[in-house]
Tab-separated table of C-alpha atoms and ligand atoms in Angstrom:
chain	number	residue	atom	x	y	z
V	27	UNK	CA	0.000	0.000	0.000
V	28	UNK	CA	1.219	3.505	-0.736
V	29	UNK	CA	0.794	6.684	1.256
V	30	UNK	CA	1.831	10.134	0.139
V	31	UNK	CA	2.123	13.703	1.317
V	32	UNK	CA	2.915	16.957	-0.429
V	33	UNK	CA	4.848	19.897	0.953
V	34	UNK	CA	6.385	23.041	-0.499
V	35	UNK	CA	9.550	25.065	-0.183
V	36	UNK	CA	10.431	28.464	-1.595
V	37	UNK	CA	14.070	28.750	-2.586
V	38	UNK	CA	16.343	30.936	-4.648
V	39	UNK	CA	19.026	29.675	-6.984
V	40	UNK	CA	20.930	30.303	-10.170
V	41	UNK	CA	22.472	27.777	-12.508
V	42	UNK	CA	26.090	28.829	-13.133
V	43	UNK	CA	26.789	29.323	-16.826
V	44	UNK	CA	23.198	28.680	-17.929
V	45	UNK	CA	21.750	31.144	-20.489
V	46	UNK	CA	18.244	31.437	-19.084
V	47	UNK	CA	18.757	30.362	-15.460
V	48	UNK	CA	22.119	32.001	-14.779
V	49	UNK	CA	20.672	34.959	-12.850
V	50	UNK	CA	19.392	34.656	-9.307
V	51	UNK	CA	15.692	33.776	-9.253
V	52	UNK	CA	13.271	31.782	-7.135
V	53	UNK	CA	10.974	28.786	-7.330
V	54	UNK	CA	8.227	27.266	-5.276
V	55	UNK	CA	9.199	23.626	-5.249
V	56	UNK	CA	6.424	21.112	-4.694
V	57	UNK	CA	7.769	18.065	-2.922
V	58	UNK	CA	5.836	14.807	-3.103
V	59	UNK	CA	6.861	11.839	-0.994
V	60	UNK	CA	5.180	8.448	-1.460
V	61	UNK	CA	6.098	5.707	0.979
V	62	UNK	CA	5.247	2.046	0.565
V	63	UNK	CA	4.551	-0.354	3.396
V	64	UNK	CA	2.100	-2.555	5.239
V	65	UNK	CA	-0.510	-1.353	7.708
V	66	UNK	CA	0.336	-1.804	11.371
V	67	UNK	CA	-2.059	-2.982	14.104
V	68	UNK	CA	-3.742	0.409	14.236
V	69	UNK	CA	-4.483	0.270	10.520
V	70	UNK	CA	-1.873	2.791	9.385
V	71	UNK	CA	1.315	2.547	7.363
V	72	UNK	CA	2.576	5.681	9.086
V	73	UNK	CA	0.784	8.545	10.816
V	74	UNK	CA	0.352	11.420	8.338
V	75	UNK	CA	1.438	13.982	10.931
V	76	UNK	CA	4.619	12.035	11.684
V	77	UNK	CA	5.416	11.729	7.983
V	78	UNK	CA	4.815	15.445	7.448
V	79	UNK	CA	7.018	16.350	10.411
V	80	UNK	CA	9.804	14.101	9.133
V	81	UNK	CA	9.675	15.706	5.697
V	82	UNK	CA	9.575	19.211	7.175
V	83	UNK	CA	12.766	18.466	9.111
V	84	UNK	CA	14.529	17.437	5.908
V	85	UNK	CA	13.163	20.405	3.944
V	86	UNK	CA	14.089	23.002	6.564
V	87	UNK	CA	17.675	23.153	5.270
V	88	UNK	CA	16.446	24.357	1.862
V	89	UNK	CA	13.340	26.430	2.611
V	90	UNK	CA	13.798	30.199	2.131
V	91	UNK	CA	17.455	29.687	1.331
V	92	UNK	CA	19.712	30.280	-1.641
V	93	UNK	CA	20.389	26.759	-2.865
V	94	UNK	CA	23.796	27.714	-4.293
V	95	UNK	CA	25.030	28.123	-0.711
V	96	UNK	CA	24.139	24.462	-0.070
V	97	UNK	CA	24.593	22.717	-3.429
V	98	UNK	CA	27.431	23.422	-5.816
V	99	UNK	CA	25.178	23.069	-8.864
V	100	UNK	CA	21.568	23.453	-7.704
V	101	UNK	CA	19.646	21.785	-10.513
V	102	UNK	CA	16.381	20.198	-9.454
V	103	UNK	CA	18.040	16.820	-10.118
V	104	UNK	CA	20.792	17.561	-7.596
V	105	UNK	CA	18.281	18.936	-5.102
V	106	UNK	CA	16.293	15.711	-5.466
V	107	UNK	CA	19.382	13.555	-4.831
V	108	UNK	CA	20.351	15.553	-1.751
V	109	UNK	CA	16.826	15.419	-0.328
V	110	UNK	CA	16.545	11.703	-1.062
V	111	UNK	CA	19.715	11.082	0.970
V	112	UNK	CA	18.453	13.205	3.834
V	113	UNK	CA	15.024	11.526	3.845
V	114	UNK	CA	16.570	8.057	3.608
V	115	UNK	CA	18.230	8.680	6.973
V	116	UNK	CA	14.868	9.569	8.498
V	117	UNK	CA	12.308	7.302	6.791
V	118	UNK	CA	12.296	3.573	7.368
V	119	UNK	CA	10.183	2.723	4.324
V	120	UNK	CA	10.941	2.475	0.637
V	121	UNK	CA	9.794	5.752	-0.881
V	122	UNK	CA	9.640	7.803	-4.039
V	123	UNK	CA	10.494	11.494	-4.058
V	124	UNK	CA	9.187	13.781	-6.783
V	125	UNK	CA	10.109	17.462	-6.862
V	126	UNK	CA	8.276	19.922	-9.061
V	127	UNK	CA	10.162	23.045	-10.113
V	128	UNK	CA	7.246	25.370	-10.749
V	129	UNK	CA	4.454	24.080	-12.968
V	130	UNK	CA	4.783	21.220	-15.398
V	131	UNK	CA	8.396	20.295	-14.621
V	132	UNK	CA	9.465	17.586	-12.207
V	133	UNK	CA	12.158	15.073	-11.408
V	134	UNK	CA	11.678	11.825	-9.531
V	135	UNK	CA	14.015	9.528	-7.656
B	215	ZN	ZN1	15.520	28.012	-11.604
């Protein structure tokens, strides 16, 4: 069974050397996490509030920050890899992470 939550961060970045994205600008990133597991005795895979809190902890590093100060090359792909690592340390389920950079553009890991 799968269970998912969505959260958002607002972050600034620029892509060094990129024609269109080389100047400092911002995005609202939509972050979707889908975990997979079995229900426990109380009928839940994981409490939604606990999952949301766990994700918030991992996102706090990036929310309202300039991503270039954290990631050398802050593409959404690299952000996704970094967040996946951070969430893997906190979540004890297999999970999928999808990050939307604005509308209509996403990466999944
Ligand atoms: Zn951008």
